[in-house]
CSV table of C-alpha atoms and ligand atoms in Angstrom, one decimal:
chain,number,residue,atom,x,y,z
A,27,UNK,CA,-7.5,15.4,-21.8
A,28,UNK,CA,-10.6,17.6,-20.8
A,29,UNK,CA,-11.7,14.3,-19.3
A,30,UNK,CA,-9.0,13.5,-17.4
A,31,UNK,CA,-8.6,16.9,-15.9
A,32,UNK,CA,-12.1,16.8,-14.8
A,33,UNK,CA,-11.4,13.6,-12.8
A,34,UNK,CA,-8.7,15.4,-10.8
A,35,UNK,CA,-11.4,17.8,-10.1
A,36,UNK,CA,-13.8,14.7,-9.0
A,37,UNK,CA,-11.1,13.3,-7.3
A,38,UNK,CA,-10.8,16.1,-5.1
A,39,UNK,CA,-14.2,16.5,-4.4
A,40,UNK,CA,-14.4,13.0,-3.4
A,41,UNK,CA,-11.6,13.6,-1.2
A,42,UNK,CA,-13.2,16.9,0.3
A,43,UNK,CA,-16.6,14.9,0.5
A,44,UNK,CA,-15.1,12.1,1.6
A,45,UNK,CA,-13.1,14.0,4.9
A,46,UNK,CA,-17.3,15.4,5.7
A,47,UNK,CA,-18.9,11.8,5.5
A,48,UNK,CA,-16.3,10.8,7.7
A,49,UNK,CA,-16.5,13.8,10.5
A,50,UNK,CA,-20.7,13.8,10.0
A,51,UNK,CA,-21.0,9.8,10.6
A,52,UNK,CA,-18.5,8.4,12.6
A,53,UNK,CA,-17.9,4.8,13.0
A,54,UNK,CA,-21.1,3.0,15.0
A,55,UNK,CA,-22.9,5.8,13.7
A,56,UNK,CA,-26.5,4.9,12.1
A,57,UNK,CA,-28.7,6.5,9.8
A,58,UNK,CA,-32.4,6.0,8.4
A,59,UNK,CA,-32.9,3.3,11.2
A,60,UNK,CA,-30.5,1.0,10.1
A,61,UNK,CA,-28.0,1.1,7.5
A,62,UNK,CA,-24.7,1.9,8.8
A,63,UNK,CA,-22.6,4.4,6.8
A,64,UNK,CA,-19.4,3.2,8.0
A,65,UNK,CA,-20.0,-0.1,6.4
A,66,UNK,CA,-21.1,1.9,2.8
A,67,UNK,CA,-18.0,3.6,3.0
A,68,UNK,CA,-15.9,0.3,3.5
A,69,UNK,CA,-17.7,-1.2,0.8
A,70,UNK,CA,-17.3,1.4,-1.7
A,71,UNK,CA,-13.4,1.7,-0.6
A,72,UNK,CA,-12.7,-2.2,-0.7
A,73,UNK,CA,-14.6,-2.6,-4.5
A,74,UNK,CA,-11.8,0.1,-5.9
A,75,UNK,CA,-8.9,-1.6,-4.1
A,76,UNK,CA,-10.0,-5.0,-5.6
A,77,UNK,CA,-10.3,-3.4,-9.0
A,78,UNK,CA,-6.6,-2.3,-8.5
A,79,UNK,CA,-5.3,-5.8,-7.4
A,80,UNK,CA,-7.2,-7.4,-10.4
A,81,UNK,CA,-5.5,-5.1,-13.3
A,82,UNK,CA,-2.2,-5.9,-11.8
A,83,UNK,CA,-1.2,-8.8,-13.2
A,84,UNK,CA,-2.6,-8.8,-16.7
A,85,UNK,CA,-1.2,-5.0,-16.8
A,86,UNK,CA,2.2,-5.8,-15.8
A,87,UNK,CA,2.8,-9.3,-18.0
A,88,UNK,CA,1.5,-6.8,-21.4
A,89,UNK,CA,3.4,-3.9,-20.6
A,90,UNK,CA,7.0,-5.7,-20.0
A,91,UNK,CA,6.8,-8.2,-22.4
A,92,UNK,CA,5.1,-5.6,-25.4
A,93,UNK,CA,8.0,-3.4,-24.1
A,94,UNK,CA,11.1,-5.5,-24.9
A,95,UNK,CA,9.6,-7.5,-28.1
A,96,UNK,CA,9.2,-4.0,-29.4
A,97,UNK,CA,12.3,-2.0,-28.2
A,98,UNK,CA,14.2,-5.5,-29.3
A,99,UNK,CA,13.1,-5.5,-32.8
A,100,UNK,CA,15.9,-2.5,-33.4
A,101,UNK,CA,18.9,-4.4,-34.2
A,102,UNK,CA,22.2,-2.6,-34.5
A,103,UNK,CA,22.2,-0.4,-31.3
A,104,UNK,CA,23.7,-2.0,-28.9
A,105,UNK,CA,26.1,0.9,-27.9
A,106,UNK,CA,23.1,3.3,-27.6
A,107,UNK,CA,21.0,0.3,-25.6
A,108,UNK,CA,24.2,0.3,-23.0
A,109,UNK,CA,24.6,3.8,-22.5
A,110,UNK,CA,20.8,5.0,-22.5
A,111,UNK,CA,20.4,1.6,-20.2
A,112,UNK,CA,23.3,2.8,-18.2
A,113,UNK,CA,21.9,6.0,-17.7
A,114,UNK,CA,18.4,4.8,-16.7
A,115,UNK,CA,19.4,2.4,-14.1
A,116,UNK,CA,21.9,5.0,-12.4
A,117,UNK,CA,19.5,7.7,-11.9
A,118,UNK,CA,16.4,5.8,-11.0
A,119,UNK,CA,19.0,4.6,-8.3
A,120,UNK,CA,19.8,7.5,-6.8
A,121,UNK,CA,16.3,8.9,-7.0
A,122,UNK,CA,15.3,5.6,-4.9
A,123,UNK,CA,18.4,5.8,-2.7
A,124,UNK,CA,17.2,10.3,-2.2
A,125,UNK,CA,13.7,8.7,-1.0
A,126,UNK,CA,15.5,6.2,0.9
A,127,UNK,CA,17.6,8.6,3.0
A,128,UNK,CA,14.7,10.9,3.5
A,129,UNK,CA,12.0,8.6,4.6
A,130,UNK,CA,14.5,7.7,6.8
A,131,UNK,CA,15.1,10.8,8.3
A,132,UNK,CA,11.4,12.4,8.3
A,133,UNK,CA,9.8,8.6,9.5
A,134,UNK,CA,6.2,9.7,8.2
A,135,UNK,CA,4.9,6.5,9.5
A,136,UNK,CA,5.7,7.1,12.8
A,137,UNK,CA,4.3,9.4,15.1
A,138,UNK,CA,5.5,10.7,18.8
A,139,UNK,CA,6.9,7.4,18.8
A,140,UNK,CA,4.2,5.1,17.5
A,141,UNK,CA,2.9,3.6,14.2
A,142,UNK,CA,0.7,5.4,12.3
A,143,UNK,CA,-1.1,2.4,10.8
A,144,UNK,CA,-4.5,2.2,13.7
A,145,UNK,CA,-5.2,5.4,13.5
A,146,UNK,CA,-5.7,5.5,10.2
A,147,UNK,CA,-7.8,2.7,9.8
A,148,UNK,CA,-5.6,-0.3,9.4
A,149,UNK,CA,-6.2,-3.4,10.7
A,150,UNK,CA,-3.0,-4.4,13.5
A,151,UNK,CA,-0.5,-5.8,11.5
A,152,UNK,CA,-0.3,-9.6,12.1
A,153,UNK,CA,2.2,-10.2,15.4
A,154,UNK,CA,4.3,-12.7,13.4
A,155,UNK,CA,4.9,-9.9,10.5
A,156,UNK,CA,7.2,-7.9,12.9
A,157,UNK,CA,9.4,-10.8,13.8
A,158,UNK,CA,9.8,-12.4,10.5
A,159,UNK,CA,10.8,-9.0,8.4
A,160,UNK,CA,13.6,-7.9,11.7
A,161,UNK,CA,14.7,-11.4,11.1
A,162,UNK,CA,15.4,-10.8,7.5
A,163,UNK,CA,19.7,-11.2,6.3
A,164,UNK,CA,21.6,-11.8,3.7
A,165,UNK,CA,20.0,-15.0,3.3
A,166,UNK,CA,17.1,-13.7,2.3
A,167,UNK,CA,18.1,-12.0,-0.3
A,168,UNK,CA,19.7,-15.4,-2.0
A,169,UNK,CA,16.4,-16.9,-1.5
A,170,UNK,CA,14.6,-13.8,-3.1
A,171,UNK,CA,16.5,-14.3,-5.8
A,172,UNK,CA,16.3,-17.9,-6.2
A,173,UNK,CA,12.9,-17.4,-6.2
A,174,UNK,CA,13.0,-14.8,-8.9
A,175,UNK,CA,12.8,-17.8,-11.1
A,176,UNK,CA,9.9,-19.6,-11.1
A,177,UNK,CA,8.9,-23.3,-11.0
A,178,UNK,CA,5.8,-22.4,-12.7
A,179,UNK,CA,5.4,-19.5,-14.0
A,180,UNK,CA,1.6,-19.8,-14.5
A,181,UNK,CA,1.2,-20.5,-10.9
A,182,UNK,CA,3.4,-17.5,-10.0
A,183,UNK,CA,1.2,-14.7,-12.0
A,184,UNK,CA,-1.8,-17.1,-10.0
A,185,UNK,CA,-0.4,-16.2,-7.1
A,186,UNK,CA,0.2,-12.7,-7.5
A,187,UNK,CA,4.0,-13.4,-6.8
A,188,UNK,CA,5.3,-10.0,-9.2
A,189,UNK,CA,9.3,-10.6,-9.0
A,190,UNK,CA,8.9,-14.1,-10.8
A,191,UNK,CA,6.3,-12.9,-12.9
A,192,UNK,CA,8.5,-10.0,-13.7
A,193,UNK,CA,11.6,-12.2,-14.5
A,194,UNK,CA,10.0,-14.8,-16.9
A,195,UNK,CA,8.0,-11.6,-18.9
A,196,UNK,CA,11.3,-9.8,-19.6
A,197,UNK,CA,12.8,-13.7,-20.6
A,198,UNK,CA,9.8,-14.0,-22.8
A,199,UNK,CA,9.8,-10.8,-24.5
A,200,UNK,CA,13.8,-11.5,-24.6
A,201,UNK,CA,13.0,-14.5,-26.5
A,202,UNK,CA,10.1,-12.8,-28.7
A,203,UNK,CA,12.8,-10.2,-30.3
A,204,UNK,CA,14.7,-13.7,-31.4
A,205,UNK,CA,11.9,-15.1,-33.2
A,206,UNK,CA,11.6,-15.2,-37.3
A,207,UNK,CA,9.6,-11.5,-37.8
A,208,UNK,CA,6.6,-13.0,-38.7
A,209,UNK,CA,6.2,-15.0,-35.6
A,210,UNK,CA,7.9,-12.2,-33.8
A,211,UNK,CA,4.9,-9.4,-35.0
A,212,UNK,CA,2.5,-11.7,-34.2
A,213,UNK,CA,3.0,-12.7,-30.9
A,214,UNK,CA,4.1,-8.9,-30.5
A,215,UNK,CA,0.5,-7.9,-31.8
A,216,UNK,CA,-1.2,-10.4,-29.6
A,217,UNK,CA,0.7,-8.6,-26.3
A,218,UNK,CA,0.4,-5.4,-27.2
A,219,UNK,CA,-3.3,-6.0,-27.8
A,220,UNK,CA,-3.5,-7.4,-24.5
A,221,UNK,CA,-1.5,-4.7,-22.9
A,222,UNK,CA,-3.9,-1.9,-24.5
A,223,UNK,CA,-7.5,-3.6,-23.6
A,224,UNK,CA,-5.5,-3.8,-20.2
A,225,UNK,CA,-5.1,0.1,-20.1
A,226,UNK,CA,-8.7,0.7,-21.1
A,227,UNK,CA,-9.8,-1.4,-18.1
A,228,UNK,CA,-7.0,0.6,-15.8
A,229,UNK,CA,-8.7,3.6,-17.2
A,230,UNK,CA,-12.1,2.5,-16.1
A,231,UNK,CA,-10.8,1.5,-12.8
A,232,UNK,CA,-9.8,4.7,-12.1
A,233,UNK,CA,-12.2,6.7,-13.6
A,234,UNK,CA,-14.1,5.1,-10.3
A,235,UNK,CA,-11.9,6.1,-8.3
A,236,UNK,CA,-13.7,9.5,-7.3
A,237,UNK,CA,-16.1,6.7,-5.9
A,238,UNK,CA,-13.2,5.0,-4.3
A,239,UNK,CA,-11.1,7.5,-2.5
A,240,UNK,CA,-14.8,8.6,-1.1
A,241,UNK,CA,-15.1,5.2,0.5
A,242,UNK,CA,-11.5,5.1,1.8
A,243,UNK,CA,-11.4,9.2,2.9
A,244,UNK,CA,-14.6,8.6,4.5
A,245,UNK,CA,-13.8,5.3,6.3
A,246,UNK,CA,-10.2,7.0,7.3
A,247,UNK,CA,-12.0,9.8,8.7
A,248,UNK,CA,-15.3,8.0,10.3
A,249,UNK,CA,-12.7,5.7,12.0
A,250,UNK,CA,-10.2,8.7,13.3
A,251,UNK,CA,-11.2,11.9,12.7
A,252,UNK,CA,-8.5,14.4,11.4
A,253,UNK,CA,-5.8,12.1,13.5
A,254,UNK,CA,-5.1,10.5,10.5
A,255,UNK,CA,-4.5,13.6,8.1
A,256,UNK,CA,-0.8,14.7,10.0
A,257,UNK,CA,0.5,11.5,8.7
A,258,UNK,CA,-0.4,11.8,5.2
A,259,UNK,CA,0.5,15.0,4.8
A,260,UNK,CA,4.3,14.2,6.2
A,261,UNK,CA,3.9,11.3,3.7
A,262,UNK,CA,3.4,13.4,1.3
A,263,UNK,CA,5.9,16.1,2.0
A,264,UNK,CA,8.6,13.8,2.3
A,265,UNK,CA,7.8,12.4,-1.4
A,266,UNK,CA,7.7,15.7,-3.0
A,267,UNK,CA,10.5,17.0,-0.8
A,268,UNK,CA,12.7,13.6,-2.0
A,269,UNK,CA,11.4,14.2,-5.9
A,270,UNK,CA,12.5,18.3,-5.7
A,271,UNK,CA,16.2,17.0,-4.6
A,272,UNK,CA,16.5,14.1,-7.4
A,273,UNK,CA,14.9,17.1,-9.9
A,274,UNK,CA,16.4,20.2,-9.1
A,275,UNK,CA,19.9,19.0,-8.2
A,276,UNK,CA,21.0,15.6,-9.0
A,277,UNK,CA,19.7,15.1,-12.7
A,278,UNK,CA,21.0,18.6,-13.6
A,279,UNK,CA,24.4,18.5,-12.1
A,280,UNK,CA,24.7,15.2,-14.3
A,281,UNK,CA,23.8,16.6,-17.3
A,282,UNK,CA,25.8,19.5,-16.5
A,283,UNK,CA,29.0,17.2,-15.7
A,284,UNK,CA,28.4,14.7,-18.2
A,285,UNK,CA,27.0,16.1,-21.1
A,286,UNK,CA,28.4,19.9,-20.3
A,287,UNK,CA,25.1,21.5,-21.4
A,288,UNK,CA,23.4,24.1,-19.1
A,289,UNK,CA,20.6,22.9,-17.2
A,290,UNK,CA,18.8,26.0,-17.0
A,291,UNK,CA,18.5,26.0,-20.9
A,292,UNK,CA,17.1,22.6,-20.8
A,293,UNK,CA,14.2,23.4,-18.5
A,294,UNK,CA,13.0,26.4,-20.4
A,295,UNK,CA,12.6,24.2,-23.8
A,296,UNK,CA,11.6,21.2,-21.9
A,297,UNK,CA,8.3,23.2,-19.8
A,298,UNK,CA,5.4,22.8,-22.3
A,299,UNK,CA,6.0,18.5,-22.1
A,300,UNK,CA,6.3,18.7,-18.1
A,301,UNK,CA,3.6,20.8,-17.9
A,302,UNK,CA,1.7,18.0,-19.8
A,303,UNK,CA,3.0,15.5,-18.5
A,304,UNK,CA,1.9,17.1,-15.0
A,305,UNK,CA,-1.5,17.4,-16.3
A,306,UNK,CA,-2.0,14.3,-18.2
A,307,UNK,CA,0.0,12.0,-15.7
A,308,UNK,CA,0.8,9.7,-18.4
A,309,UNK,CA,4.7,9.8,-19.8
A,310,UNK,CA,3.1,7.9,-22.4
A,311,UNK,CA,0.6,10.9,-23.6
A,312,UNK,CA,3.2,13.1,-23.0
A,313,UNK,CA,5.6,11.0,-25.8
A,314,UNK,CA,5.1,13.2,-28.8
A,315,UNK,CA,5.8,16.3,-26.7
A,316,UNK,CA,8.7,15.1,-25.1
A,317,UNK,CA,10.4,13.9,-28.8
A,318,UNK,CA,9.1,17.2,-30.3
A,319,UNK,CA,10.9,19.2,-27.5
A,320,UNK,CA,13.8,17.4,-27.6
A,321,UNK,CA,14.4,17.4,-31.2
A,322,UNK,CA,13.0,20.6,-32.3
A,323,UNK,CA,13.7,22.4,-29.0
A,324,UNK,CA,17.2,20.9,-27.9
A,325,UNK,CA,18.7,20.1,-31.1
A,326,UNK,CA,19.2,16.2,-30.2
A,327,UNK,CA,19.5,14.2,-33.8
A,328,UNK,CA,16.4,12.1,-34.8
A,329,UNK,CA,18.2,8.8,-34.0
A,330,UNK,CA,19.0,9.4,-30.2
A,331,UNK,CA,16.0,10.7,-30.1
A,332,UNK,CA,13.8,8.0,-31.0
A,333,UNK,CA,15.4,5.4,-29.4
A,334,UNK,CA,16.3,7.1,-26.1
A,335,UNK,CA,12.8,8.5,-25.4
A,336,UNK,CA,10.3,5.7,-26.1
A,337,UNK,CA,12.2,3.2,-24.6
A,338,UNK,CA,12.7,6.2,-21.7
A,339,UNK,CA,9.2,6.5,-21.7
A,340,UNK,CA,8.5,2.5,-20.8
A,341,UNK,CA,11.3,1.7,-18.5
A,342,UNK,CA,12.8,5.2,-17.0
A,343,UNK,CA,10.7,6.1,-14.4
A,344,UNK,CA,12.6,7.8,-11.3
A,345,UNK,CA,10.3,9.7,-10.1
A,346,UNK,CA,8.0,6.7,-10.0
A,347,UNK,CA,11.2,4.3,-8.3
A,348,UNK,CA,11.2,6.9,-6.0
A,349,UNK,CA,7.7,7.0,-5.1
A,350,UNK,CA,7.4,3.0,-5.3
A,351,UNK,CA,10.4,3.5,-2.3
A,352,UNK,CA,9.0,6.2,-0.2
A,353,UNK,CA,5.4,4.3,-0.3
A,354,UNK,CA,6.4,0.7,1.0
A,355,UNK,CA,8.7,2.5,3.8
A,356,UNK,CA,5.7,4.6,4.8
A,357,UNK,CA,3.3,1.4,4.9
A,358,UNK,CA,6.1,-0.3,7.0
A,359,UNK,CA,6.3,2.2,9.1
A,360,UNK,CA,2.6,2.7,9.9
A,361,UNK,CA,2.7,-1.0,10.5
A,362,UNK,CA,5.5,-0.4,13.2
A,363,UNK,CA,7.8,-3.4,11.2
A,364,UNK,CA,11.2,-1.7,10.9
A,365,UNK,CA,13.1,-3.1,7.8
A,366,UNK,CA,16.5,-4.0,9.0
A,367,UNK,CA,19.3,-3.0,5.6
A,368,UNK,CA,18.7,-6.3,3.7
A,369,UNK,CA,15.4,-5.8,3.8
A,370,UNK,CA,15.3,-2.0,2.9
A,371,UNK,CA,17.9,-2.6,0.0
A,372,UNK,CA,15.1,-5.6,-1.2
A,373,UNK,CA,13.0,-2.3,-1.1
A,374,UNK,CA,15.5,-0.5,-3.2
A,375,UNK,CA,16.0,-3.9,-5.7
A,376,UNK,CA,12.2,-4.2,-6.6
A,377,UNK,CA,11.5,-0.4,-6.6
A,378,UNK,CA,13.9,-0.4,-9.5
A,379,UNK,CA,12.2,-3.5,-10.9
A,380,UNK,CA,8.7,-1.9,-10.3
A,381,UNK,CA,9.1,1.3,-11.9
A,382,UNK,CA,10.8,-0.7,-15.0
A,383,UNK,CA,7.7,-2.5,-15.1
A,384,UNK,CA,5.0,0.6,-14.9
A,385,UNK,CA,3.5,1.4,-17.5
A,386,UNK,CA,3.2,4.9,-18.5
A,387,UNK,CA,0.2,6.1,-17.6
A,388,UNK,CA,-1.8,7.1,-14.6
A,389,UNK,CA,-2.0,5.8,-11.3
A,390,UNK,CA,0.5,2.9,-12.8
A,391,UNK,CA,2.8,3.5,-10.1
A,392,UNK,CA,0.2,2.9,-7.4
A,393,UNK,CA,-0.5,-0.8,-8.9
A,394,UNK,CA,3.1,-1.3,-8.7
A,395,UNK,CA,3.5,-0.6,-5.2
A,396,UNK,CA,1.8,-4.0,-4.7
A,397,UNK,CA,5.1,-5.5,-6.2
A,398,UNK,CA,7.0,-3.8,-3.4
A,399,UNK,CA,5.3,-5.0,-0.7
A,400,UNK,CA,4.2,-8.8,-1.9
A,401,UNK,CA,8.2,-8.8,-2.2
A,402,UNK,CA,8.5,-7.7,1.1
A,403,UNK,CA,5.9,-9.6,3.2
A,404,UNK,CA,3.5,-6.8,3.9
A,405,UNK,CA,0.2,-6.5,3.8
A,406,UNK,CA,-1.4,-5.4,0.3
A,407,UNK,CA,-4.0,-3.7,2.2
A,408,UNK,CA,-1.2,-1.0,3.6
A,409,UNK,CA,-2.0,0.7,0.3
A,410,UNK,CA,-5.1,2.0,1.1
A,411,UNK,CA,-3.2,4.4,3.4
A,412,UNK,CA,-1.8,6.3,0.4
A,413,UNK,CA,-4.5,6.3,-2.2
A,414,UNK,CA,-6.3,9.3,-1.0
A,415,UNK,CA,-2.8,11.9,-2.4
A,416,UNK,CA,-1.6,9.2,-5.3
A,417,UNK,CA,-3.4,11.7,-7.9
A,418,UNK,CA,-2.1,14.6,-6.5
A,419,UNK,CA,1.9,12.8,-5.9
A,420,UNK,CA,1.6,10.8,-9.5
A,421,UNK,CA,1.3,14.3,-11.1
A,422,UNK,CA,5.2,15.5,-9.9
A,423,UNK,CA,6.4,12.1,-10.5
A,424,UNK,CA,5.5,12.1,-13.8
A,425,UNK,CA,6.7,15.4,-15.0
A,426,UNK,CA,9.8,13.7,-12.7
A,427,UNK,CA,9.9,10.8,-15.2
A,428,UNK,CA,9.8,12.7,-18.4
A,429,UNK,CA,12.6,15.3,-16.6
A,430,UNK,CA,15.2,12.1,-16.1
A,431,UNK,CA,13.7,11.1,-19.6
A,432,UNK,CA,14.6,14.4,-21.6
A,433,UNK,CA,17.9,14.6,-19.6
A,434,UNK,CA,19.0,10.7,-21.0
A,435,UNK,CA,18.4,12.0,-23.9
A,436,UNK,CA,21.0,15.3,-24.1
A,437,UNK,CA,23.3,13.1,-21.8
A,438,UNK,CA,23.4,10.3,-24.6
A,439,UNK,CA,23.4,12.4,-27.4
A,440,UNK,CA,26.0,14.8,-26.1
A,441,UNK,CA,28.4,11.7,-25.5
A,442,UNK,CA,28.0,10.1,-29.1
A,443,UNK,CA,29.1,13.2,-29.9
A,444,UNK,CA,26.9,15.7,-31.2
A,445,UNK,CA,27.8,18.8,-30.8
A,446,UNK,CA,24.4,20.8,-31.7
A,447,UNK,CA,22.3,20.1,-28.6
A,448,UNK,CA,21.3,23.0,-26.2
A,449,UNK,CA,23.7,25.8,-28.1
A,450,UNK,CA,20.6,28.2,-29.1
B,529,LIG,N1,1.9,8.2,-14.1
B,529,LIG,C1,3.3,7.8,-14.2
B,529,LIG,C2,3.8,8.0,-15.6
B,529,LIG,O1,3.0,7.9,-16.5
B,529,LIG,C3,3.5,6.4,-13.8
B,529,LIG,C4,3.2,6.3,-12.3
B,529,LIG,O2,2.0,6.2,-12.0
B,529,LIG,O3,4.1,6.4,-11.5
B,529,LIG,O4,4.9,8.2,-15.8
């Protein structure tokens, strides 16, 4: 934990360090005779989005199919599976539909009229990208989900093509929970063996990404001066202001309606675990904190809570749904390609799908943007727009995540019928 707080601090050095390379050498700029820092900076920025792209797939095929082979091994509990299910696909909804409205509304990506993209360093969007995303219909949204199953799956996770992938991991993992348990534990220990080494390279991906964000802050800034900082910042804004309405309103008026507990009780025991999870950005660190607090602190039995919150803790995500939505509308925006409504409910569709398949830790969110916008048809390199403030967003939508988490819980608990949680 002392390490990982020490890489927000070199993350936001890099970024401060990053913003001076960038205003000291501007692009053409040369130093020591010859070397060009623009190009060090583009170098240093490209080698950390690579080492994004490559976790991706690997990450995502461990996490989904480790997920359901293990929630599935616990037979008998259906009724809870429906309603905690229920309750996780609702409100990650309506967090991505309270990003939706409001990236509508602020249009970060768009500024006195024009894309943002150019002037902060993206390459023009290709001219064809504009005509075949307004073009996009009903239509497309049958072939999407035609193509959800794949041919070949092999050649899908080859292709970085994340819906199908997606689709045939849950199936798989579906399938794994079905098995005799001694075939099931072992193919469950090879996946989440595979899943955890895929973590620890995640974690040493980003532990470079001080070096990264230098590249891509200095490269922003060496390329467009502070131009490119208004943008971000209304990027920014728009996610937190989107996250504080899904937080602060919607999740406790439904746990006020529904379970008919007081929301203001719930934060006070819940702080210490959003505090970590803030801290840590990981819902998976934050776990044992979250069950202890919910247990101990709320007064939910041992049963609801520990089958709501792990299995909260894999697939509930809305602050990260949320993000995943706000993110790919930005990048479309600064691309000046307006989504027409199929293609922004395709948005909403595969937010929900990406933030099912994040895993809980940090920065997971960022990877799954990539989903989004292969889904889509835009560029994968629109995400170096919003790597420089992921740390800082990932951070609230975590302690988001665990929020929605620990409110599934009382909701659930209060509707089987306990009548202990929240009275103290
Ligand atoms: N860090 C988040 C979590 O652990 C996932 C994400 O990056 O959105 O919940």
């Amino acid at each position: 934990m002392i390490r990982k707080n020490s890489l927000h601090w070199q993350i936001l050095a890099a970024l401060a360090l990053g913003v001076g390379a960038g205003l000291l050498w501007p692009k053409g700029s040369t130093i020591l005779g010859n070397i060009h820092p623009y190009a060090v900076f583009d170098f240093l920025g490209t080698l950390f989005l690579r080492a994004l792209k490559m976790v991706i797939v690997p990450l995502l095929a461990g996490s989904i199919i480790s997920g359901v082979a293990g929630v599935g091994a616990r037979r008998g509990l259906g009724r809870l599976f429906g309603k905690t299910f229920g309750w996780y696909v609702t409100t990650s909804l309506l967090a991505i539909l309270t990003g939706l409205l409001l990236v509508n509304l602020i249009q970060p990506g768009i500024s006195d009229g024009m894309p943002v993209g150019q002037r902060m360093g993206l390459s023009e969007a290709p001219p064809e990208l504009a005509e075949k995303l307004a073009g996009r219909g009903a239509g497309d949204i049958v072939g999407i989900i035609q193509r959800m199953v794949p041919e070949n799956p092999v050649a899908a996770a080859a292709e970085g093509q994340m819906l199908p992938l997606i689709f045939f991991c849950l199936l798989f993992g579906l399938a794994v929970t079905t098995l005799p348990e001694e075939k099931r534990r072992a193919q469950l220990g090879f996946w989440e063996t595979l899943f955890a080494a895929m973590m620890k390279i995640t974690g040493w991906v980003i532990a470079t990404a001080p070096l990264g964000i230098f590249g891509l802050m200095a490269k922003i800034t060496a390329a467009s001066g502070f131009a490119a900082f208004a943008p971000l910042a209304r990027y920014g804004l728009t996610v937190l202001g989107a996250l504080f309405i899904h937080s602060v309103i919607i999740l406790p008026l439904l746990i006020w309606i529904i379970g008919r507990v007081a929301p203001q009780r719930h934060i006070r025991i819940m702080a210490p675990a959003l505090l970590t999870a803030f801290s840590t950005r990981s819902s998976s660190a934050t776990l044992p904190l979250t069950m202890d607090r919910i247990e101990n602190g709320a007064g939910v039995s041992n049963r609801v809570t520990s089958f709501v919150l792990p299995l909260g803790a894999t697939i509930n995500m809305d602050g990260t749904a949320l993000y995943e939505c706000v993110a790919a509308m930005f990048i479309a925006q600064a691309y000046g390609v307006e989504l027409g409504f199929f293609s922004q409910m395709l948005v909403v569709f595969t937010a929900l799908l990406a933030s099912i398949g994040a895993a809980g830790i940090p920065a997971a969110g960022l990877v799954m943007i990539a989903v989004i916008l292969e889904a889509v048809g835009l560029p994968l390199e629109g995400l170096a727009l919003i790597l420089a403030i992921d740390p800082i967003l990932d951070m609230f939508r975590t302690a988001v995540n665990v929020w929605s988490d620990s409110c599934g819980a009382v909701v659930v608990a209060r509707t089987e019928g306990e009548t202990d949680v929240l009275v103290k």
